[in-house]
C-alpha cells in the first residue's frame, strides 16, 4: 500500500479565508488522516489476504518481498513521526527552514517534513553527490 493512494479518500480540507495555518481544524484533519493511514497499515499487516493463503501452501508461496516490508515499516515510522510532530506543535512546518509546508502539499503526502523549496534543494544535492 502506498501513502499516496490511501488518503485520497479523504476530502481536501477547506479552510476559511481568515483561518490561521495549522488551526485546530487543520490539525484534526491531518491527525485523522494519519490515524486512518496507520490503521490501514495495521490491518494490512494483520490481514494480508491472499498472501496468507499462498503462504499456507509452500508451493504457492513466493519469496518474501523484503523491499515491500521495508517500505511498509518506514511508512509506519513516518506516520508515527508525523503524529508526534502534531503533538509537539511542529506538524506542517519544514524541518530545514521552519516555513509552512502548505496544506495542498500535506494533503498529497501527510508525512512530508520538507517544504517544496527545501525538498528541491535536497534532491539537487543528492543528484550532485550521486555523480
JSON list of C-alpha atoms in Angstrom, two decimals, residues 25-122:
[
{"chain": "A", "resi": 25, "resn": "UNK", "atom": "CA", "xyz": [-9.47, 22.12, 12.43]},
{"chain": "A", "resi": 26, "resn": "UNK", "atom": "CA", "xyz": [-6.49, 21.59, 10.14]},
{"chain": "A", "resi": 27, "resn": "UNK", "atom": "CA", "xyz": [-4.55, 19.71, 12.79]},
{"chain": "A", "resi": 28, "resn": "UNK", "atom": "CA", "xyz": [-7.58, 17.49, 13.50]},
{"chain": "A", "resi": 29, "resn": "UNK", "atom": "CA", "xyz": [-7.98, 16.83, 9.76]},
{"chain": "A", "resi": 30, "resn": "UNK", "atom": "CA", "xyz": [-4.39, 15.67, 9.34]},
{"chain": "A", "resi": 31, "resn": "UNK", "atom": "CA", "xyz": [-4.44, 13.72, 12.60]},
{"chain": "A", "resi": 32, "resn": "UNK", "atom": "CA", "xyz": [-7.49, 11.82, 11.29]},
{"chain": "A", "resi": 33, "resn": "UNK", "atom": "CA", "xyz": [-5.71, 11.11, 8.00]},
{"chain": "A", "resi": 34, "resn": "UNK", "atom": "CA", "xyz": [-2.60, 9.86, 9.80]},
{"chain": "A", "resi": 35, "resn": "UNK", "atom": "CA", "xyz": [-4.53, 7.69, 12.28]},
{"chain": "A", "resi": 36, "resn": "UNK", "atom": "CA", "xyz": [-6.54, 6.15, 9.44]},
{"chain": "A", "resi": 37, "resn": "UNK", "atom": "CA", "xyz": [-3.37, 5.54, 7.45]},
{"chain": "A", "resi": 38, "resn": "UNK", "atom": "CA", "xyz": [-1.80, 3.86, 10.46]},
{"chain": "A", "resi": 39, "resn": "UNK", "atom": "CA", "xyz": [-4.91, 1.73, 10.98]},
{"chain": "A", "resi": 40, "resn": "UNK", "atom": "CA", "xyz": [-4.95, 0.72, 7.33]},
{"chain": "A", "resi": 41, "resn": "UNK", "atom": "CA", "xyz": [-1.29, -0.28, 7.52]},
{"chain": "A", "resi": 42, "resn": "UNK", "atom": "CA", "xyz": [-2.00, -2.25, 10.69]},
{"chain": "A", "resi": 43, "resn": "UNK", "atom": "CA", "xyz": [-4.96, -4.00, 9.04]},
{"chain": "A", "resi": 44, "resn": "UNK", "atom": "CA", "xyz": [-2.83, -4.87, 6.02]},
{"chain": "A", "resi": 45, "resn": "UNK", "atom": "CA", "xyz": [-0.15, -6.35, 8.28]},
{"chain": "A", "resi": 46, "resn": "UNK", "atom": "CA", "xyz": [-2.60, -8.42, 10.35]},
{"chain": "A", "resi": 47, "resn": "UNK", "atom": "CA", "xyz": [-4.94, -9.42, 7.48]},
{"chain": "A", "resi": 48, "resn": "UNK", "atom": "CA", "xyz": [-2.72, -9.94, 4.47]},
{"chain": "A", "resi": 49, "resn": "UNK", "atom": "CA", "xyz": [-5.49, -11.69, 2.50]},
{"chain": "A", "resi": 50, "resn": "UNK", "atom": "CA", "xyz": [-4.34, -13.75, -0.43]},
{"chain": "A", "resi": 51, "resn": "UNK", "atom": "CA", "xyz": [-0.72, -13.64, 0.70]},
{"chain": "A", "resi": 52, "resn": "UNK", "atom": "CA", "xyz": [-1.68, -15.66, 3.79]},
{"chain": "A", "resi": 53, "resn": "UNK", "atom": "CA", "xyz": [-3.42, -18.29, 1.67]},
{"chain": "A", "resi": 54, "resn": "UNK", "atom": "CA", "xyz": [-0.40, -18.57, -0.63]},
{"chain": "A", "resi": 55, "resn": "UNK", "atom": "CA", "xyz": [1.96, -18.78, 2.35]},
{"chain": "A", "resi": 56, "resn": "UNK", "atom": "CA", "xyz": [-0.08, -21.65, 3.80]},
{"chain": "A", "resi": 57, "resn": "UNK", "atom": "CA", "xyz": [0.87, -23.75, 0.79]},
{"chain": "A", "resi": 58, "resn": "UNK", "atom": "CA", "xyz": [4.67, -23.80, 0.30]},
{"chain": "A", "resi": 59, "resn": "UNK", "atom": "CA", "xyz": [4.44, -24.49, -3.44]},
{"chain": "A", "resi": 60, "resn": "UNK", "atom": "CA", "xyz": [2.36, -21.35, -3.95]},
{"chain": "A", "resi": 61, "resn": "UNK", "atom": "CA", "xyz": [4.39, -19.16, -1.60]},
{"chain": "A", "resi": 62, "resn": "UNK", "atom": "CA", "xyz": [6.56, -16.59, -3.39]},
{"chain": "A", "resi": 63, "resn": "UNK", "atom": "CA", "xyz": [9.84, -15.36, -1.98]},
{"chain": "A", "resi": 64, "resn": "UNK", "atom": "CA", "xyz": [9.24, -12.71, 0.68]},
{"chain": "A", "resi": 65, "resn": "UNK", "atom": "CA", "xyz": [9.39, -9.15, -0.62]},
{"chain": "A", "resi": 66, "resn": "UNK", "atom": "CA", "xyz": [11.70, -7.54, 1.89]},
{"chain": "A", "resi": 67, "resn": "UNK", "atom": "CA", "xyz": [11.70, -4.26, -0.08]},
{"chain": "A", "resi": 68, "resn": "UNK", "atom": "CA", "xyz": [7.92, -4.07, 0.38]},
{"chain": "A", "resi": 69, "resn": "UNK", "atom": "CA", "xyz": [8.22, -4.89, 4.08]},
{"chain": "A", "resi": 70, "resn": "UNK", "atom": "CA", "xyz": [10.88, -2.21, 4.47]},
{"chain": "A", "resi": 71, "resn": "UNK", "atom": "CA", "xyz": [8.69, 0.39, 2.74]},
{"chain": "A", "resi": 72, "resn": "UNK", "atom": "CA", "xyz": [5.72, -0.53, 4.92]},
{"chain": "A", "resi": 73, "resn": "UNK", "atom": "CA", "xyz": [7.82, -0.34, 8.07]},
{"chain": "A", "resi": 74, "resn": "UNK", "atom": "CA", "xyz": [9.29, 3.01, 7.03]},
{"chain": "A", "resi": 75, "resn": "UNK", "atom": "CA", "xyz": [5.81, 4.38, 6.29]},
{"chain": "A", "resi": 76, "resn": "UNK", "atom": "CA", "xyz": [4.58, 3.34, 9.74]},
{"chain": "A", "resi": 77, "resn": "UNK", "atom": "CA", "xyz": [7.61, 5.07, 11.28]},
{"chain": "A", "resi": 78, "resn": "UNK", "atom": "CA", "xyz": [6.91, 8.21, 9.24]},
{"chain": "A", "resi": 79, "resn": "UNK", "atom": "CA", "xyz": [3.26, 8.20, 10.33]},
{"chain": "A", "resi": 80, "resn": "UNK", "atom": "CA", "xyz": [4.34, 7.88, 13.96]},
{"chain": "A", "resi": 81, "resn": "UNK", "atom": "CA", "xyz": [6.82, 10.72, 13.48]},
{"chain": "A", "resi": 82, "resn": "UNK", "atom": "CA", "xyz": [4.11, 12.92, 11.92]},
{"chain": "A", "resi": 83, "resn": "UNK", "atom": "CA", "xyz": [1.76, 12.19, 14.81]},
{"chain": "A", "resi": 84, "resn": "UNK", "atom": "CA", "xyz": [4.47, 13.10, 17.31]},
{"chain": "A", "resi": 85, "resn": "UNK", "atom": "CA", "xyz": [5.10, 16.32, 15.35]},
{"chain": "A", "resi": 86, "resn": "UNK", "atom": "CA", "xyz": [1.39, 17.12, 15.69]},
{"chain": "A", "resi": 87, "resn": "UNK", "atom": "CA", "xyz": [1.60, 16.58, 19.45]},
{"chain": "A", "resi": 88, "resn": "UNK", "atom": "CA", "xyz": [4.67, 18.84, 19.64]},
{"chain": "A", "resi": 89, "resn": "UNK", "atom": "CA", "xyz": [3.00, 21.57, 17.55]},
{"chain": "A", "resi": 90, "resn": "UNK", "atom": "CA", "xyz": [5.61, 21.18, 14.78]},
{"chain": "A", "resi": 91, "resn": "UNK", "atom": "CA", "xyz": [3.45, 19.49, 12.14]},
{"chain": "A", "resi": 92, "resn": "UNK", "atom": "CA", "xyz": [3.10, 21.35, 8.86]},
{"chain": "A", "resi": 93, "resn": "UNK", "atom": "CA", "xyz": [6.37, 23.24, 9.16]},
{"chain": "A", "resi": 94, "resn": "UNK", "atom": "CA", "xyz": [9.57, 22.47, 7.24]},
{"chain": "A", "resi": 95, "resn": "UNK", "atom": "CA", "xyz": [12.30, 20.70, 9.21]},
{"chain": "A", "resi": 96, "resn": "UNK", "atom": "CA", "xyz": [15.03, 22.74, 7.46]},
{"chain": "A", "resi": 97, "resn": "UNK", "atom": "CA", "xyz": [13.74, 26.30, 7.12]},
{"chain": "A", "resi": 98, "resn": "UNK", "atom": "CA", "xyz": [10.77, 26.29, 9.51]},
{"chain": "A", "resi": 99, "resn": "UNK", "atom": "CA", "xyz": [8.36, 27.76, 6.96]},
{"chain": "A", "resi": 100, "resn": "UNK", "atom": "CA", "xyz": [4.89, 26.42, 6.26]},
{"chain": "A", "resi": 101, "resn": "UNK", "atom": "CA", "xyz": [4.82, 23.31, 4.10]},
{"chain": "A", "resi": 102, "resn": "UNK", "atom": "CA", "xyz": [1.34, 24.10, 2.79]},
{"chain": "A", "resi": 103, "resn": "UNK", "atom": "CA", "xyz": [-2.00, 22.35, 3.03]},
{"chain": "A", "resi": 104, "resn": "UNK", "atom": "CA", "xyz": [-2.02, 21.04, -0.55]},
{"chain": "A", "resi": 105, "resn": "UNK", "atom": "CA", "xyz": [1.44, 19.50, -0.14]},
{"chain": "A", "resi": 106, "resn": "UNK", "atom": "CA", "xyz": [0.40, 17.91, 3.17]},
{"chain": "A", "resi": 107, "resn": "UNK", "atom": "CA", "xyz": [-2.82, 16.64, 1.55]},
{"chain": "A", "resi": 108, "resn": "UNK", "atom": "CA", "xyz": [-0.69, 14.94, -1.09]},
{"chain": "A", "resi": 109, "resn": "UNK", "atom": "CA", "xyz": [1.76, 13.44, 1.38]},
{"chain": "A", "resi": 110, "resn": "UNK", "atom": "CA", "xyz": [0.77, 13.86, 5.04]},
{"chain": "A", "resi": 111, "resn": "UNK", "atom": "CA", "xyz": [4.08, 12.55, 6.39]},
{"chain": "A", "resi": 112, "resn": "UNK", "atom": "CA", "xyz": [6.22, 15.06, 4.49]},
{"chain": "A", "resi": 113, "resn": "UNK", "atom": "CA", "xyz": [8.67, 17.12, 6.58]},
{"chain": "A", "resi": 114, "resn": "UNK", "atom": "CA", "xyz": [10.16, 19.48, 3.99]},
{"chain": "A", "resi": 115, "resn": "UNK", "atom": "CA", "xyz": [8.66, 22.39, 2.07]},
{"chain": "A", "resi": 116, "resn": "UNK", "atom": "CA", "xyz": [8.90, 22.19, -1.71]},
{"chain": "A", "resi": 117, "resn": "UNK", "atom": "CA", "xyz": [11.90, 24.54, -1.88]},
{"chain": "A", "resi": 118, "resn": "UNK", "atom": "CA", "xyz": [13.96, 22.61, 0.67]},
{"chain": "A", "resi": 119, "resn": "UNK", "atom": "CA", "xyz": [13.00, 19.28, -0.91]},
{"chain": "A", "resi": 120, "resn": "UNK", "atom": "CA", "xyz": [14.11, 20.57, -4.32]},
{"chain": "A", "resi": 121, "resn": "UNK", "atom": "CA", "xyz": [17.47, 21.67, -2.89]},
{"chain": "A", "resi": 122, "resn": "UNK", "atom": "CA", "xyz": [17.88, 18.32, -1.12]}
]
